[in-house]
Amino acid sequence: MSVLITFIQKAIMQGICMLFGADGEILTEKSGNLNLGVPGMMYMGGIAGLMAAFYYEKLAAHPNGLVGLILSLLAAFLMAAFGGLIFSVLTITLRANQNVAGLALTTFGVGFGNFFGGSLSTLAGGVGQISVAITGDAYRAKIPLLSKIPVIGDIFFNYGFLTYFAIIITLLMAFFLKRTRWGLNLNAVGESPATADAAGINVTLYKYLATVIGGGIAGLGGLYFVMEYSGGTWTNNGFGDRGWLAIALVIFALWKPINAIWGSFLFGGLYILYLYIPGLGRSMQEIFKMLPYLVTIIVLIITSLRKKKEQQPPESLGLAYFREDR
C-alpha cells in the first residue's frame, strides 16, 4: 500500500511540471500560434524565480517566506512571458516561421538557464550550495490538518502551493475558453483569423496576449521543478524532457485544459513507471520512458481517423496571418 501511495505522489509531482507547460501551450495554440519554445521558457522561468529568491534571502535582514514566494513567482512568470514576447514579435509581427522560432527559443532558454544557473551556483559556493531555504519552505508547506489524514491526506493534500495553483489555473482556463466572450474570441482567432478580423476582433492583440501569458504560465512549470520538486536547487539540464512532454500533453489532451489535468498525472506515472518495475536493464528503462510519447502518438492517430472537429487542433495553428488590405 505504501509503495502505491508513493507512486501516486511521485506521479502527481512529475505531472504538475508538465501541466503548467501544457496550460501555457494550450492558451498559446488556441490563438493559432505553435510555440515549440516551451522547454526554453520553463528554464527561463525556473532560473529567474530561483535568482529572485536567492538574492532576496541574501540581501534581506529578516527574509520572509511569503515575500520570497511572491517575488520568485512574479520573476518566473515575467521572465518566461518575456520569452513569449520574443516569440510573438518574431512570428506575429515579423511573420517568421513558427517552428524555427520556437526551436530557437528553446535553445536560447536552455542556454539562458544553464548559464545563469551555473553562475548562481558558483556564487553560492558550488553545485548544490544555493540556499533558498526560507522561500523553499513556503513553497513546500503542506495543507494543515488535511495532510495528516491517513491515505487521503497523503494522496490529495500532501503537496505545496504550486500543485494546487496549477489545477486552479487549469480550471479557470477551461472556464475562460468556453464560457467567456474573450475566450470565444480567442477560439475564433485560432480557427479563422480572417473571419475574426472581419468581425472586428483585434487578431494581433489576442495572439500577443495569449502567447505572452501562455509563456508566463509555462514558465511556472520551471519554477515548480526548481522550488517544489527539487527543493530550491539548480542542476544544468536538470529538467530533462519534461518541456517536450508538456507539448505532447497538449496533443494528448486534445487542446482541452480539463483533459490536461488527468493526462498530466498519467504522463507523470508513465514517466517514472520504470523505477517501480524491478529487474529492468538500462535499455528497457529507456523504452519505458518513451511511453508518454507512444500514448500521444496513439491518441493522435485515433483522433485523426475520427476527424471530429472538437478533437482537432485550431485550424490556423502554425500559420502566420496576413491581413489583406482592401
XYZ file of C-alpha atoms in Angstrom:
326
model
C 0.000 0.000 0.000
C 2.776 2.424 0.922
C 4.520 1.768 -2.396
C 1.311 2.561 -4.296
C 0.794 5.796 -2.355
C 4.390 6.826 -3.003
C 3.974 6.070 -6.716
C 0.813 8.201 -6.925
C 2.519 11.065 -5.088
C 5.544 10.956 -7.391
C 3.330 10.732 -10.484
C 1.416 13.841 -9.421
C 4.638 15.707 -8.677
C 6.047 14.821 -12.079
C 2.788 15.715 -13.774
C 2.389 19.196 -12.288
C 5.544 20.410 -14.013
C 4.104 19.206 -17.349
C 0.649 20.617 -16.544
C 1.963 24.174 -16.253
C 3.750 23.823 -19.587
C 0.699 22.280 -21.252
C -1.621 25.006 -19.914
C 0.614 27.702 -21.327
C 0.846 25.959 -24.688
C -2.912 25.300 -24.891
C -3.590 29.001 -24.379
C -0.976 29.867 -26.994
C -2.210 27.345 -29.544
C -5.812 28.453 -29.126
C -4.689 31.707 -30.769
C -3.230 29.796 -33.714
C 0.399 30.103 -32.599
C 2.514 26.954 -32.288
C 5.244 27.697 -29.770
C 7.820 24.918 -29.501
C 9.785 27.116 -27.119
C 8.004 25.730 -24.030
C 11.113 23.891 -22.727
C 13.164 27.068 -23.057
C 10.583 29.217 -21.284
C 10.437 26.693 -18.452
C 14.187 27.080 -17.982
C 13.866 30.869 -18.090
C 11.089 30.856 -15.511
C 12.882 28.393 -13.247
C 16.167 30.260 -13.058
C 14.511 33.690 -12.766
C 12.410 32.537 -9.805
C 15.396 30.916 -8.130
C 17.562 34.019 -8.587
C 14.849 36.277 -7.184
C 14.506 34.094 -4.081
C 18.285 33.738 -3.684
C 19.055 37.466 -3.817
C 16.074 38.337 -1.652
C 17.198 35.980 1.105
C 20.807 37.099 0.681
C 20.067 40.826 0.938
C 17.117 40.954 3.343
C 17.941 41.270 7.030
C 14.951 39.171 8.047
C 13.657 37.352 4.957
C 10.023 36.298 4.939
C 8.925 33.151 3.118
C 5.730 34.684 1.739
C 7.603 37.675 0.314
C 10.179 35.355 -1.242
C 7.376 33.253 -2.739
C 5.668 36.273 -4.306
C 8.917 37.733 -5.675
C 10.066 34.454 -7.191
C 6.610 33.759 -8.630
C 6.496 37.158 -10.322
C 10.069 36.858 -11.574
C 9.438 33.433 -13.072
C 6.220 34.493 -14.764
C 7.619 37.742 -16.159
C 10.844 36.192 -17.459
C 9.010 33.367 -19.216
C 6.437 35.854 -20.519
C 9.359 37.804 -21.964
C 10.314 34.640 -23.829
C 6.749 34.506 -25.129
C 7.072 38.146 -26.185
C 10.227 37.372 -28.163
C 8.373 34.577 -29.937
C 5.395 36.884 -30.585
C 7.482 39.616 -32.166
C 9.212 37.093 -34.412
C 6.122 35.185 -35.526
C 3.237 37.671 -35.310
C 4.864 40.962 -36.245
C 7.750 39.712 -38.387
C 5.882 36.548 -39.522
C 8.891 34.282 -39.035
C 8.431 30.529 -39.290
C 6.874 29.390 -36.018
C 8.635 26.023 -35.864
C 12.068 27.576 -36.338
C 11.359 30.426 -33.907
C 10.100 28.021 -31.250
C 13.100 25.718 -31.519
C 15.405 28.741 -31.381
C 13.617 29.935 -28.242
C 14.107 26.524 -26.624
C 17.826 26.594 -27.439
C 18.111 30.137 -26.104
C 16.086 29.418 -22.956
C 18.023 26.288 -22.017
C 21.313 28.123 -22.537
C 19.990 31.117 -20.574
C 19.000 28.917 -17.649
C 22.208 26.902 -17.646
C 24.412 29.995 -17.863
C 22.777 31.890 -15.020
C 22.193 28.701 -13.045
C 25.871 27.814 -13.258
C 26.839 31.370 -12.349
C 24.493 31.373 -9.369
C 25.878 28.023 -8.200
C 29.422 29.376 -8.403
C 28.398 32.493 -6.473
C 26.762 30.322 -3.804
C 29.903 28.209 -3.385
C 29.404 25.322 -5.794
C 26.804 22.973 -7.233
C 24.054 22.234 -4.727
C 25.069 25.100 -2.440
C 22.304 27.522 -3.454
C 20.305 28.248 -0.309
C 16.722 29.473 -0.541
C 15.520 27.537 2.475
C 13.002 30.108 3.707
C 11.311 30.579 0.319
C 11.557 26.865 -0.394
C 9.759 26.044 2.851
C 6.959 28.421 1.848
C 6.553 26.615 -1.477
C 6.604 23.162 0.105
C 4.279 23.935 3.033
C 1.529 21.301 3.275
C -2.158 21.917 3.982
C -2.561 21.869 7.799
C -4.627 19.051 9.307
C -5.812 17.673 5.933
C -2.330 16.436 5.061
C -2.346 14.347 8.253
C -5.361 12.250 7.223
C -4.184 8.675 6.520
C -4.094 7.694 2.825
C -6.442 10.502 1.660
C -4.162 13.174 3.096
C -1.111 11.517 1.608
C -2.622 11.340 -1.875
C -4.568 14.616 -2.115
C -3.269 17.116 0.436
C 0.431 16.405 0.797
C 1.742 18.912 -1.737
C 2.884 22.501 -1.876
C 1.244 25.685 -3.114
C 2.123 25.373 -6.801
C 0.486 21.949 -7.157
C -2.943 23.330 -6.305
C -2.232 26.569 -8.158
C -1.652 24.564 -11.364
C -5.034 22.853 -11.035
C -6.779 26.168 -10.263
C -5.210 27.793 -13.338
C -6.330 24.858 -15.482
C -9.930 25.059 -14.256
C -10.014 28.822 -14.769
C -8.613 28.419 -18.271
C -11.286 25.851 -19.144
C -13.962 28.284 -17.960
C -12.327 31.182 -19.805
C -12.133 29.349 -23.132
C -15.697 28.001 -23.034
C -17.735 30.475 -21.015
C -16.385 33.965 -21.625
C -16.593 36.335 -24.548
C -12.829 36.805 -24.626
C -12.264 33.073 -24.639
C -14.680 32.548 -27.500
C -12.983 35.375 -29.402
C -9.644 33.668 -28.837
C -11.034 30.412 -30.213
C -12.299 32.297 -33.248
C -8.857 33.812 -33.823
C -7.270 30.366 -33.714
C -9.809 28.821 -36.069
C -10.012 31.576 -38.676
C -8.164 34.832 -38.031
C -9.528 36.372 -41.226
C -13.120 35.757 -40.147
C -12.377 37.032 -36.634
C -10.725 40.114 -38.113
C -13.744 40.769 -40.312
C -15.955 40.523 -37.209
C -13.971 43.306 -35.539
C -11.777 41.182 -33.258
C -8.238 42.505 -32.836
C -6.382 39.417 -34.046
C -2.887 40.740 -33.319
C -3.782 41.737 -29.754
C -5.341 38.349 -28.970
C -2.382 36.475 -30.436
C 0.108 38.581 -28.465
C -1.741 38.284 -25.166
C -2.319 34.530 -25.488
C 1.296 33.841 -26.435
C 2.848 36.093 -23.789
C 0.567 34.972 -20.938
C 0.870 31.370 -22.110
C 4.641 31.702 -21.956
C 4.424 33.040 -18.413
C 2.247 30.120 -17.304
C 4.645 27.630 -18.903
C 7.498 29.274 -17.004
C 5.779 28.424 -13.721
C 6.436 24.788 -14.577
C 10.137 25.555 -14.371
C 9.616 27.351 -11.061
C 7.722 24.337 -9.719
C 10.522 21.988 -10.712
C 13.176 24.163 -9.066
C 11.321 25.148 -5.898
C 8.850 22.427 -5.003
C 10.210 19.362 -6.773
C 13.971 19.947 -6.405
C 13.899 21.826 -3.111
C 15.372 25.128 -4.305
C 18.439 23.839 -6.138
C 19.685 24.089 -9.704
C 21.226 21.449 -11.948
C 22.168 22.304 -15.515
C 19.936 20.460 -17.990
C 18.078 19.105 -14.968
C 14.581 19.448 -16.473
C 15.182 16.551 -18.845
C 12.469 16.204 -21.478
C 9.608 17.472 -19.307
C 9.151 20.508 -21.533
C 8.690 18.330 -24.604
C 6.317 16.092 -22.670
C 4.265 19.204 -21.881
C 3.881 19.837 -25.615
C 2.957 16.184 -26.176
C 0.409 16.522 -23.364
C -1.364 19.293 -25.294
C -1.991 16.865 -28.150
C -2.953 14.057 -25.775
C -5.441 16.383 -24.028
C -6.968 17.351 -27.408
C -6.393 21.025 -26.594
C -8.783 20.802 -23.616
C -7.457 22.053 -20.247
C -9.527 19.627 -18.157
C -8.088 16.671 -20.044
C -4.628 18.035 -19.303
C -5.140 17.549 -15.547
C -5.629 13.796 -15.578
C -3.373 13.492 -18.620
C -0.518 15.108 -16.708
C -0.870 12.618 -13.856
C -0.931 9.761 -16.372
C 2.186 11.113 -18.065
C 3.846 11.553 -14.677
C 3.096 7.952 -13.781
C 4.329 6.601 -17.110
C 7.461 8.743 -16.829
C 8.556 7.114 -13.556
C 6.986 3.673 -14.028
C 10.344 2.061 -14.797
C 11.548 2.915 -11.292
C 8.891 0.640 -9.801
C 9.491 -2.374 -12.034
C 12.357 -4.475 -10.673
C 15.000 -6.037 -12.867
C 14.848 -3.631 -15.809
C 18.083 -3.047 -17.707
C 19.146 0.359 -18.964
C 17.755 -0.246 -22.451
C 14.367 -1.310 -21.090
C 14.272 1.757 -18.838
C 14.674 3.985 -21.877
C 11.843 2.145 -23.627
C 9.570 2.752 -20.644
C 10.458 6.459 -20.734
C 9.030 6.518 -24.269
C 5.554 5.515 -23.058
C 4.100 9.065 -22.773
C 5.136 9.804 -26.357
C 3.809 6.453 -27.560
C 0.441 7.084 -25.910
C 0.327 10.548 -27.520
C 1.000 9.090 -30.970
C -1.778 6.519 -30.491
C -4.238 9.234 -29.428
C -3.187 11.396 -32.383
C -3.796 8.535 -34.812
C -7.206 7.699 -33.326
C -8.425 11.305 -33.310
C -7.149 11.860 -36.858
C -9.122 8.866 -38.080
C -12.294 10.014 -36.344
C -11.956 13.520 -37.825
C -14.157 15.074 -35.142
C -13.828 18.863 -35.192
C -13.652 19.194 -31.406
C -10.707 16.780 -31.306
C -8.604 18.622 -33.860
C -6.127 21.479 -33.323
C -7.130 25.070 -34.183
C -7.389 25.296 -37.952
C -4.874 28.123 -38.351
C -2.318 26.557 -35.968
C 1.222 27.335 -37.060
C 0.174 29.679 -39.857
C 1.075 33.358 -39.956
C -1.855 35.719 -40.544
C -1.581 38.178 -43.401
C -4.293 40.795 -43.358
C -5.493 41.685 -46.822
C -5.914 45.407 -47.333
C -8.914 46.347 -49.388
